[in-house]
mmCIF file of C-alpha atoms in Angstrom:
data_model
loop_
_atom_site.group_PDB
_atom_site.id
_atom_site.type_symbol
_atom_site.label_atom_id
_atom_site.label_comp_id
_atom_site.label_asym_id
_atom_site.label_seq_id
_atom_site.Cartn_x
_atom_site.Cartn_y
_atom_site.Cartn_z
ATOM 1 C CA UNK A 1 18.889 -12.711 -29.664
ATOM 2 C CA UNK A 2 21.018 -10.229 -28.021
ATOM 3 C CA UNK A 3 21.018 -10.995 -24.095
ATOM 4 C CA UNK A 4 19.394 -7.974 -22.674
ATOM 5 C CA UNK A 5 22.268 -7.339 -19.405
ATOM 6 C CA UNK A 6 21.701 -9.201 -15.446
ATOM 7 C CA UNK A 7 17.849 -8.418 -16.383
ATOM 8 C CA UNK A 8 17.860 -12.121 -18.252
ATOM 9 C CA UNK A 9 20.063 -14.548 -15.727
ATOM 10 C CA UNK A 10 16.380 -13.834 -14.024
ATOM 11 C CA UNK A 11 13.100 -16.192 -14.497
ATOM 12 C CA UNK A 12 10.557 -13.704 -13.894
ATOM 13 C CA UNK A 13 11.403 -10.267 -14.335
ATOM 14 C CA UNK A 14 11.863 -6.554 -11.696
ATOM 15 C CA UNK A 15 8.792 -5.449 -10.771
ATOM 16 C CA UNK A 16 10.850 -2.162 -12.832
ATOM 17 C CA UNK A 17 10.997 -3.402 -16.168
ATOM 18 C CA UNK A 18 6.738 -4.340 -16.224
ATOM 19 C CA UNK A 19 6.529 -0.913 -15.045
ATOM 20 C CA UNK A 20 5.498 -1.000 -11.454
ATOM 21 C CA UNK A 21 7.024 1.970 -9.845
ATOM 22 C CA UNK A 22 6.919 3.171 -5.606
ATOM 23 C CA UNK A 23 3.711 4.874 -4.950
ATOM 24 C CA UNK A 24 3.267 8.631 -4.354
ATOM 25 C CA UNK A 25 3.726 10.099 0.066
ATOM 26 C CA UNK A 26 -0.073 8.466 1.097
ATOM 27 C CA UNK A 27 -0.476 6.594 -1.148
ATOM 28 C CA UNK A 28 0.599 2.361 -1.358
ATOM 29 C CA UNK A 29 0.865 -0.657 -3.720
ATOM 30 C CA UNK A 30 -0.866 -3.719 -3.806
ATOM 31 C CA UNK A 31 0.457 -5.510 -6.175
ATOM 32 C CA UNK A 32 0.170 -3.167 -9.550
ATOM 33 C CA UNK A 33 -2.352 -1.236 -8.262
ATOM 34 C CA UNK A 34 -1.277 3.072 -5.912
ATOM 35 C CA UNK A 35 -4.035 2.742 -3.069
ATOM 36 C CA UNK A 36 -4.524 4.149 -0.876
ATOM 37 C CA UNK A 37 -2.988 3.322 2.552
ATOM 38 C CA UNK A 38 -5.594 2.438 3.949
ATOM 39 C CA UNK A 39 -7.071 -0.393 1.143
ATOM 40 C CA UNK A 40 -3.536 -1.748 1.840
ATOM 41 C CA UNK A 41 -2.326 -2.655 4.998
ATOM 42 C CA UNK A 42 -7.199 -3.983 5.252
ATOM 43 C CA UNK A 43 -5.647 -6.187 2.500
ATOM 44 C CA UNK A 44 -2.450 -7.374 4.294
ATOM 45 C CA UNK A 45 -3.431 -7.881 7.481
ATOM 46 C CA UNK A 46 -5.842 -10.058 5.923
ATOM 47 C CA UNK A 47 -3.100 -12.461 3.508
ATOM 48 C CA UNK A 48 -1.313 -12.344 6.676
ATOM 49 C CA UNK A 49 -4.125 -14.097 8.993
ATOM 50 C CA UNK A 50 -4.984 -16.259 6.569
ATOM 51 C CA UNK A 51 -1.896 -16.623 5.483
ATOM 52 C CA UNK A 52 0.486 -19.948 6.149
ATOM 53 C CA UNK A 53 3.158 -19.532 8.360
ATOM 54 C CA UNK A 54 2.702 -15.227 8.633
ATOM 55 C CA UNK A 55 6.196 -14.224 9.287
ATOM 56 C CA UNK A 56 6.948 -11.122 9.994
ATOM 57 C CA UNK A 57 11.273 -10.009 9.640
ATOM 58 C CA UNK A 58 12.328 -6.809 11.466
ATOM 59 C CA UNK A 59 15.824 -6.079 10.471
ATOM 60 C CA UNK A 60 18.961 -3.589 12.307
ATOM 61 C CA UNK A 61 16.525 -0.626 11.903
ATOM 62 C CA UNK A 62 13.661 -1.695 14.616
ATOM 63 C CA UNK A 63 16.519 -4.460 16.365
ATOM 64 C CA UNK A 64 18.837 -2.240 17.717
ATOM 65 C CA UNK A 65 17.416 0.347 20.027
ATOM 66 C CA UNK A 66 19.812 3.619 17.991
ATOM 67 C CA UNK A 67 17.476 6.227 18.778
ATOM 68 C CA UNK A 68 13.867 5.923 20.774
ATOM 69 C CA UNK A 69 11.889 5.968 17.463
ATOM 70 C CA UNK A 70 13.557 2.703 17.540
ATOM 71 C CA UNK A 71 12.814 2.001 20.113
ATOM 72 C CA UNK A 72 8.687 2.335 19.535
ATOM 73 C CA UNK A 73 8.106 0.076 16.662
ATOM 74 C CA UNK A 74 10.217 -2.975 17.468
ATOM 75 C CA UNK A 75 7.242 -2.627 21.092
ATOM 76 C CA UNK A 76 5.209 -2.866 17.858
ATOM 77 C CA UNK A 77 5.831 -5.133 15.950
ATOM 78 C CA UNK A 78 5.893 -7.618 19.210
ATOM 79 C CA UNK A 79 2.781 -6.468 18.831
ATOM 80 C CA UNK A 80 1.548 -6.336 15.653
ATOM 81 C CA UNK A 81 3.551 -10.325 15.342
ATOM 82 C CA UNK A 82 0.410 -10.811 17.637
ATOM 83 C CA UNK A 83 -2.393 -9.266 16.483
ATOM 84 C CA UNK A 84 -1.637 -10.988 13.091
ATOM 85 C CA UNK A 85 -0.245 -15.036 14.848
ATOM 86 C CA UNK A 86 3.007 -14.149 12.472
ATOM 87 C CA UNK A 87 6.520 -15.775 13.367
ATOM 88 C CA UNK A 88 9.132 -13.451 14.302
ATOM 89 C CA UNK A 89 12.687 -14.198 12.238
ATOM 90 C CA UNK A 90 15.433 -11.590 12.759
ATOM 91 C CA UNK A 91 17.806 -9.749 10.596
ATOM 92 C CA UNK A 92 19.207 -8.916 12.803
ATOM 93 C CA UNK A 93 22.974 -9.120 10.532
ATOM 94 C CA UNK A 94 22.895 -9.284 6.459
ATOM 95 C CA UNK A 95 26.612 -8.984 6.075
ATOM 96 C CA UNK A 96 28.070 -11.774 4.693
ATOM 97 C CA UNK A 97 29.867 -13.839 6.056
ATOM 98 C CA UNK A 98 32.543 -15.073 3.597
ATOM 99 C CA UNK A 99 34.792 -17.036 3.109
ATOM 100 C CA UNK A 100 31.963 -19.473 2.927
ATOM 101 C CA UNK A 101 28.314 -20.002 4.723
ATOM 102 C CA UNK A 102 26.312 -23.451 4.997
ATOM 103 C CA UNK A 103 22.783 -21.617 4.452
ATOM 104 C CA UNK A 104 22.242 -25.171 5.216
ATOM 105 C CA UNK A 105 22.593 -24.780 9.147
ATOM 106 C CA UNK A 106 22.178 -21.055 8.745
ATOM 107 C CA UNK A 107 19.675 -20.009 6.997
ATOM 108 C CA UNK A 108 20.873 -16.835 6.417
ATOM 109 C CA UNK A 109 19.202 -13.757 5.980
ATOM 110 C CA UNK A 110 21.712 -13.052 2.996
ATOM 111 C CA UNK A 111 19.256 -16.228 1.419
ATOM 112 C CA UNK A 112 15.104 -14.998 2.421
ATOM 113 C CA UNK A 113 14.312 -17.043 -0.472
ATOM 114 C CA UNK A 114 16.007 -20.392 1.641
ATOM 115 C CA UNK A 115 14.597 -18.749 4.822
ATOM 116 C CA UNK A 116 10.635 -18.830 3.223
ATOM 117 C CA UNK A 117 11.568 -21.712 1.864
ATOM 118 C CA UNK A 118 12.471 -24.183 5.004
ATOM 119 C CA UNK A 119 9.804 -21.838 7.197
ATOM 120 C CA UNK A 120 7.251 -22.956 3.999
ATOM 121 C CA UNK A 121 6.942 -19.185 5.273
ATOM 122 C CA UNK A 122 3.642 -18.395 2.249
ATOM 123 C CA UNK A 123 3.583 -14.540 3.918
ATOM 124 C CA UNK A 124 6.045 -12.055 5.555
ATOM 125 C CA UNK A 125 6.636 -8.554 5.899
ATOM 126 C CA UNK A 126 9.805 -7.316 5.771
ATOM 127 C CA UNK A 127 10.340 -4.373 7.986
ATOM 128 C CA UNK A 128 12.975 -2.699 9.842
ATOM 129 C CA UNK A 129 14.577 -3.402 6.815
ATOM 130 C CA UNK A 130 18.365 -1.293 5.057
ATOM 131 C CA UNK A 131 16.451 0.009 1.523
ATOM 132 C CA UNK A 132 19.888 -1.783 -0.166
ATOM 133 C CA UNK A 133 19.582 -4.453 1.287
ATOM 134 C CA UNK A 134 15.705 -4.698 1.211
ATOM 135 C CA UNK A 135 15.940 -4.327 -2.621
ATOM 136 C CA UNK A 136 17.649 -7.103 -3.959
ATOM 137 C CA UNK A 137 15.983 -8.991 -0.673
ATOM 138 C CA UNK A 138 13.108 -8.446 -2.295
ATOM 139 C CA UNK A 139 13.981 -9.653 -5.810
ATOM 140 C CA UNK A 140 15.137 -12.800 -4.676
ATOM 141 C CA UNK A 141 11.770 -13.612 -2.860
ATOM 142 C CA UNK A 142 10.102 -12.690 -5.629
ATOM 143 C CA UNK A 143 11.157 -13.986 -7.946
ATOM 144 C CA UNK A 144 11.850 -17.647 -6.602
ATOM 145 C CA UNK A 145 9.465 -18.212 -3.825
ATOM 146 C CA UNK A 146 5.633 -17.639 -4.057
ATOM 147 C CA UNK A 147 4.862 -16.027 -0.443
ATOM 148 C CA UNK A 148 3.043 -12.918 -0.515
ATOM 149 C CA UNK A 149 5.597 -10.156 -0.002
ATOM 150 C CA UNK A 150 5.509 -7.117 2.285
ATOM 151 C CA UNK A 151 7.496 -3.888 3.200
ATOM 152 C CA UNK A 152 7.168 -1.503 5.417
ATOM 153 C CA UNK A 153 9.427 0.795 4.964
ATOM 154 C CA UNK A 154 10.235 3.936 6.495
ATOM 155 C CA UNK A 155 11.566 6.005 3.982
ATOM 156 C CA UNK A 156 9.845 5.459 -0.680
ATOM 157 C CA UNK A 157 8.832 1.872 -0.806
ATOM 158 C CA UNK A 158 9.743 -1.311 -2.220
ATOM 159 C CA UNK A 159 8.208 -1.613 -5.646
ATOM 160 C CA UNK A 160 9.312 -6.156 -5.857
ATOM 161 C CA UNK A 161 6.646 -6.480 -2.946
ATOM 162 C CA UNK A 162 3.822 -7.034 -2.943
ATOM 163 C CA UNK A 163 2.319 -4.681 -1.295
ATOM 164 C CA UNK A 164 4.451 -1.529 0.260
ATOM 165 C CA UNK A 165 3.007 1.229 2.622
ATOM 166 C CA UNK A 166 5.626 4.128 2.401
ATOM 167 C CA UNK A 167 6.976 6.468 5.227
ATOM 168 C CA UNK A 168 6.162 3.825 7.726
ATOM 169 C CA UNK A 169 6.917 4.711 11.237
ATOM 170 C CA UNK A 170 5.169 4.579 15.147
ATOM 171 C CA UNK A 171 2.077 5.994 14.458
ATOM 172 C CA UNK A 172 1.529 4.747 11.157
ATOM 173 C CA UNK A 173 2.520 1.572 12.841
ATOM 174 C CA UNK A 174 -0.289 1.600 15.730
ATOM 175 C CA UNK A 175 -2.763 2.349 12.811
ATOM 176 C CA UNK A 176 -2.037 -0.694 10.801
ATOM 177 C CA UNK A 177 -2.655 -2.711 14.382
ATOM 178 C CA UNK A 178 -6.225 -1.203 14.284
ATOM 179 C CA UNK A 179 -7.179 -2.209 11.471
ATOM 180 C CA UNK A 180 -5.240 -5.138 11.680
ATOM 181 C CA UNK A 181 -6.960 -5.886 15.075
ATOM 182 C CA UNK A 182 -10.534 -4.912 12.451
ATOM 183 C CA UNK A 183 -9.702 -7.925 10.050
ATOM 184 C CA UNK A 184 -9.039 -10.821 12.385
ATOM 185 C CA UNK A 185 -12.504 -9.284 14.398
ATOM 186 C CA UNK A 186 -14.304 -9.041 10.258
ATOM 187 C CA UNK A 187 -12.551 -12.479 9.833
ATOM 188 C CA UNK A 188 -14.010 -14.235 12.790
ATOM 189 C CA UNK A 189 -17.343 -14.027 11.802
#
């Protein structure tokens, strides 16, 4: 049997090997299906509200007040965590910490699978995480955990998340929060 390259080392192939691509503008990815954004938002809210230790991982693009949009998003993400009853674990610095990392002491965001394992997280949202980091992290989480991953991306989305919504800006987050409130009320009945 011929070695196909680095992908052979992964216990679970990356999404693109399964033919899964990021959604077109105005749409979202939900598992393997391209759906309307609202359909995905409702499912994301339902999963976050019903999963053990739901967590939001805000990244540097929303943690630092580097522009007005980042400030608005940070405030909205705090509100989103309250509506979803979700914890927040910031990924403010995911640069490699060389020469040695002790992930048992410092659950380093360079190893999001360890953060998810150690906190028994069953659903999470990546938001404001740089795309190059989210792409790698989501591949690791997809291969190594049973966590339902969501990527709310300001650009084109991430195919290795179980749900991804692209082009997310503060107005879109407001809409998601309102949908999450509706879903929360429906679930409480």
